[in-house]
Amino acid sequence: MLEVTGLRAGYGEVTVLHGIDMAMDKGEIVAVLGSNGVGKTTLNNAICGLARPFAGTVRFAGVTITGWPAHRVVGAGLVQVPEGRRVFPNLSVRENLELGSYRRGRANRTRSLDRVFAIFPRLAERASQKAGTLSGGEQQMLALGRGLMAEPVLLILDEPSLGLSPLLVEEMFALIRTIAAEGIAILLVEQNVVQSLEIADRAYILEQGCFVLSGSAGTLLQDDRLKRAYLGI
Amino acid sequence: MLQLSILAPAVLNGLMTGAVYALIALGLTLIYGVLHIINFAHGALLMLSLFGVYFLNRLAGIDPYVALVIVVPAMFALGYALQRGIIARTSHGKDENVLLVTLGIALIIENLALFFWRSDTRTIDVPYAFDVVDVGFTFLSVPRLVAFGAAFVVAGLLWLLMSRTDLGRAIRAVAKERQGARVVGIDVEHIFAMSFGIGTACVAAAACLLLPTFYVTPQVGNAFVLIAFTVVVLGGMGSFTGALVGGLLIGLVESLGGLFLGETLGQIGIFLVFIAVLLFRPTGLFGDRT
């Protein structure tokens, strides 16, 4: 469903990604793992149309979407929940969610809203509150809920666990599994290696702009190199 | 002391002038207050709209109120094209560039107007220009009353647009969180251009309501643009209620200042009120405190 080949991307003169190849199927949870500054968000933005790749192609649902503007990519059903939440602080929780279906899923807005409120009862309680007054965890839920409003085919989650308490991280990962069970493919871009591998089907390890390791989550968890580098064992 | 028969008409006239200021400021508060596009071309676009209304009347005999349905969409389209085609492309998102580009656009429009239409003061003749209603202690001009009412209608429509439609929500979203807007599929450049277009449509509406009792020259915008910026900041950036109340207040202060201090010195009142408000409420009368 998602096919990335030879993707090179970066900012200005600096190349961050040096040829990325990856593929994803319907209904999969795939994790892209790596520490800070290895190019995870760049990859994400290049796929979503927020940054124009230097070279390579991105195909989604059989269509080449390389270089499409972000709003067209969203229209095709590839939706990102960005790093740092990026909720609209000056809009109410309800308005934030409504705008989630700005480009896509507008016809089912009421139904989607009920569904998101059912998944996140906290958001229902705070529906008329300004998003800027929510706690970090609530904002993350709102960002995720806003992403779901667009009825995504593929949802990219950029560091959903960032800045959350361990308990909330646990809750967030459980939610991601619930969402995936509804048939939405999930690309999880994370630093949190262990917990990501626990819910993912497959994973890619990103280092210095290249994938250095990939495979099923179970195999990777047993990999000696990975254990040394990320798990400290 | 001053007689009520002098004071009351001054108050009412001030409020009616203020309504025109409010109409012009409403467009600006959307462009400048919400999206922070420092639009120095606002006055020039008002002047262009006034010429549009003028020529429609003189050449085609179209009533200025009927001209609303022509001038408002036309100026919307021009505003959209200016933002998307010139301002966005040349400013690269930098405020100082926006300021210079819009100032440049204003200079070009004004000088083209001077070149083609010269600096003559022009007016139109409509049969109702001098119609008045008797309110007992004074007479009120009908066209100016219409403009007064229209300011409230336009403010109400803008408020509905911003709070009840996806376009309005998207404009507010883009104002604070551009990256977030992109990830929900909002075409940010389109939203900027729509806002600029709507703001320009507001000055076009102001022009249609103004011309029955006013004149047009290529420099006519200058008188309004500074006051419009004052009203936007005084009322609170991006607040439509603020633009409305601010406009009326400035009109009132100007009128009363003129009454007590004379025409030329009367203007000082505007800036005294402006400074006083900003001293005690830096975010303006109706601005968000956050």
GROMACS .gro file of N, CA, C and O in nm, chain B residues 162-207:
model
  184
  395MET      N    1  -1.645   3.320   1.066
  395MET     CA    2  -1.529   3.274   1.143
  395MET      C    3  -1.564   3.165   1.243
  395MET      O    4  -1.482   3.081   1.274
  396SER      N    5  -1.688   3.171   1.296
  396SER     CA    6  -1.719   3.075   1.403
  396SER      C    7  -1.800   2.956   1.355
  396SER      O    8  -1.800   2.852   1.420
  397ARG      N    9  -1.869   2.968   1.243
  397ARG     CA   10  -1.961   2.861   1.203
  397ARG      C   11  -1.922   2.784   1.078
  397ARG      O   12  -1.987   2.688   1.042
  398THR      N   13  -1.819   2.829   1.006
  398THR     CA   14  -1.787   2.760   0.882
  398THR      C   15  -1.647   2.698   0.890
  398THR      O   16  -1.564   2.743   0.970
  399ASP      N   17  -1.624   2.597   0.808
  399ASP     CA   18  -1.491   2.535   0.802
  399ASP      C   19  -1.386   2.635   0.754
  399ASP      O   20  -1.273   2.631   0.799
  400LEU      N   21  -1.428   2.723   0.663
  400LEU     CA   22  -1.333   2.823   0.614
  400LEU      C   23  -1.285   2.911   0.730
  400LEU      O   24  -1.166   2.935   0.747
  401GLY      N   25  -1.381   2.955   0.813
  401GLY     CA   26  -1.346   3.040   0.928
  401GLY      C   27  -1.257   2.966   1.027
  401GLY      O   28  -1.158   3.022   1.076
  402ARG      N   29  -1.293   2.842   1.055
  402ARG     CA   30  -1.210   2.762   1.148
  402ARG      C   31  -1.070   2.745   1.090
  402ARG      O   32  -0.970   2.754   1.161
  403ALA      N   33  -1.064   2.722   0.958
  403ALA     CA   34  -0.934   2.703   0.894
  403ALA      C   35  -0.852   2.832   0.901
  403ALA      O   36  -0.731   2.827   0.924
  404ILE      N   37  -0.917   2.947   0.884
  404ILE     CA   38  -0.844   3.074   0.893
  404ILE      C   39  -0.785   3.089   1.033
  404ILE      O   40  -0.667   3.122   1.050
  405ARG      N   41  -0.867   3.059   1.135
  405ARG     CA   42  -0.816   3.072   1.272
  405ARG      C   43  -0.707   2.970   1.300
  405ARG      O   44  -0.610   2.998   1.370
  406ALA      N   45  -0.723   2.851   1.243
  406ALA     CA   46  -0.621   2.746   1.263
  406ALA      C   47  -0.489   2.787   1.200
  406ALA      O   48  -0.383   2.776   1.262
  407VAL      N   49  -0.495   2.840   1.078
  407VAL     CA   50  -0.374   2.881   1.007
  407VAL      C   51  -0.304   2.994   1.081
  407VAL      O   52  -0.182   3.002   1.085
  408ALA      N   53  -0.384   3.081   1.144
  408ALA     CA   54  -0.327   3.195   1.215
  408ALA      C   55  -0.232   3.149   1.326
  408ALA      O   56  -0.130   3.213   1.351
  409LYS      N   57  -0.263   3.039   1.392
  409LYS     CA   58  -0.183   2.998   1.509
  409LYS      C   59  -0.094   2.877   1.484
  409LYS      O   60   0.004   2.857   1.555
  410GLU      N   61  -0.131   2.791   1.392
  410GLU     CA   62  -0.062   2.662   1.383
  410GLU      C   63  -0.061   2.614   1.238
  410GLU      O   64  -0.144   2.536   1.196
  411ARG      N   65   0.037   2.666   1.163
  411ARG     CA   66   0.041   2.640   1.020
  411ARG      C   67   0.073   2.494   0.987
  411ARG      O   68   0.012   2.434   0.901
  412GLN      N   69   0.170   2.439   1.060
  412GLN     CA   70   0.208   2.299   1.035
  412GLN      C   71   0.091   2.206   1.067
  412GLN      O   72   0.061   2.115   0.991
  413GLY      N   73   0.023   2.235   1.178
  413GLY     CA   74  -0.094   2.157   1.215
  413GLY      C   75  -0.202   2.167   1.108
  413GLY      O   76  -0.269   2.070   1.075
  414ALA      N   77  -0.216   2.286   1.050
  414ALA     CA   78  -0.315   2.305   0.944
  414ALA      C   79  -0.281   2.219   0.823
  414ALA      O   80  -0.367   2.157   0.762
  415ARG      N   81  -0.151   2.216   0.789
  415ARG     CA   82  -0.110   2.136   0.673
  415ARG      C   83  -0.142   1.989   0.693
  415ARG      O   84  -0.185   1.922   0.601
  416VAL      N   85  -0.118   1.938   0.815
  416VAL     CA   86  -0.138   1.793   0.833
  416VAL      C   87  -0.286   1.754   0.834
  416VAL      O   88  -0.317   1.637   0.815
  417VAL      N   89  -0.378   1.848   0.855
  417VAL     CA   90  -0.519   1.810   0.841
  417VAL      C   91  -0.567   1.835   0.697
  417VAL      O   92  -0.685   1.818   0.667
  418GLY      N   93  -0.475   1.877   0.611
  418GLY     CA   94  -0.513   1.891   0.472
  418GLY      C   95  -0.562   2.029   0.433
  418GLY      O   96  -0.627   2.046   0.331
  419ILE      N   97  -0.531   2.129   0.516
  419ILE     CA   98  -0.568   2.266   0.480
  419ILE      C   99  -0.461   2.321   0.386
  419ILE      O  100  -0.342   2.311   0.413
  420ASP      N  101  -0.505   2.376   0.273
  420ASP     CA  102  -0.414   2.439   0.179
  420ASP      C  103  -0.387   2.580   0.232
  420ASP      O  104  -0.466   2.672   0.212
  421VAL      N  105  -0.273   2.595   0.302
  421VAL     CA  106  -0.246   2.718   0.376
  421VAL      C  107  -0.242   2.841   0.285
  421VAL      O  108  -0.296   2.946   0.317
  422GLU      N  109  -0.180   2.827   0.168
  422GLU     CA  110  -0.169   2.941   0.076
  422GLU      C  111  -0.308   2.985   0.028
  422GLU      O  112  -0.335   3.104   0.013
  423HIS      N  113  -0.394   2.886   0.007
  423HIS     CA  114  -0.531   2.917  -0.035
  423HIS      C  115  -0.605   2.993   0.075
  423HIS      O  116  -0.674   3.091   0.048
  424ILE      N  117  -0.586   2.949   0.201
  424ILE     CA  118  -0.655   3.013   0.313
  424ILE      C  119  -0.607   3.158   0.329
  424ILE      O  120  -0.688   3.250   0.351
  425PHE      N  121  -0.476   3.181   0.315
  425PHE     CA  122  -0.424   3.317   0.322
  425PHE      C  123  -0.489   3.404   0.214
  425PHE      O  124  -0.534   3.516   0.241
  426ALA      N  125  -0.495   3.350   0.093
  426ALA     CA  126  -0.551   3.427  -0.017
  426ALA      C  127  -0.701   3.451   0.003
  426ALA      O  128  -0.751   3.560  -0.027
  427MET      N  129  -0.771   3.351   0.056
  427MET     CA  130  -0.914   3.369   0.084
  427MET      C  131  -0.934   3.482   0.185
  427MET      O  132  -1.022   3.566   0.168
  428SER      N  133  -0.853   3.482   0.291
  428SER     CA  134  -0.866   3.586   0.392
  428SER      C  135  -0.841   3.724   0.332
  428SER      O  136  -0.913   3.819   0.360
  429PHE      N  137  -0.736   3.733   0.251
  429PHE     CA  138  -0.704   3.860   0.188
  429PHE      C  139  -0.819   3.902   0.096
  429PHE      O  140  -0.858   4.019   0.092
  430GLY      N  141  -0.874   3.806   0.025
  430GLY     CA  142  -0.987   3.834  -0.064
  430GLY      C  143  -1.108   3.884   0.014
  430GLY      O  144  -1.172   3.981  -0.025
  431ILE      N  145  -1.139   3.817   0.125
  431ILE     CA  146  -1.256   3.856   0.205
  431ILE      C  147  -1.234   3.996   0.264
  431ILE      O  148  -1.323   4.081   0.263
  432GLY      N  149  -1.112   4.020   0.314
  432GLY     CA  150  -1.080   4.152   0.368
  432GLY      C  151  -1.095   4.261   0.263
  432GLY      O  152  -1.147   4.370   0.289
  433THR      N  153  -1.052   4.230   0.141
  433THR     CA  154  -1.064   4.326   0.031
  433THR      C  155  -1.210   4.344  -0.008
  433THR      O  156  -1.254   4.455  -0.041
  434ALA      N  157  -1.287   4.236  -0.001
  434ALA     CA  158  -1.431   4.246  -0.030
  434ALA      C  159  -1.498   4.340   0.071
  434ALA      O  160  -1.592   4.412   0.036
  435CYS      N  161  -1.448   4.340   0.196
  435CYS     CA  162  -1.504   4.431   0.296
  435CYS      C  163  -1.481   4.578   0.259
  435CYS      O  164  -1.572   4.660   0.276
  436VAL      N  165  -1.362   4.613   0.212
  436VAL     CA  166  -1.341   4.753   0.171
  436VAL      C  167  -1.425   4.786   0.049
  436VAL      O  168  -1.468   4.900   0.033
  437ALA      N  169  -1.448   4.686  -0.035
  437ALA     CA  170  -1.534   4.710  -0.152
  437ALA      C  171  -1.676   4.744  -0.106
  437ALA      O  172  -1.739   4.835  -0.159
  438ALA      N  173  -1.724   4.669  -0.005
  438ALA     CA  174  -1.857   4.699   0.049
  438ALA      C  175  -1.858   4.839   0.110
  438ALA      O  176  -1.951   4.917   0.089
  439ALA      N  177  -1.750   4.872   0.182
  439ALA     CA  178  -1.740   5.005   0.241
  439ALA      C  179  -1.746   5.113   0.133
  439ALA      O  180  -1.813   5.215   0.149
  440ALA      N  181  -1.679   5.087   0.020
  440ALA     CA  182  -1.677   5.185  -0.089
  440ALA      C  183  -1.818   5.210  -0.144
  440ALA      O  184  -1.856   5.325  -0.167
   0.00000   0.00000   0.00000
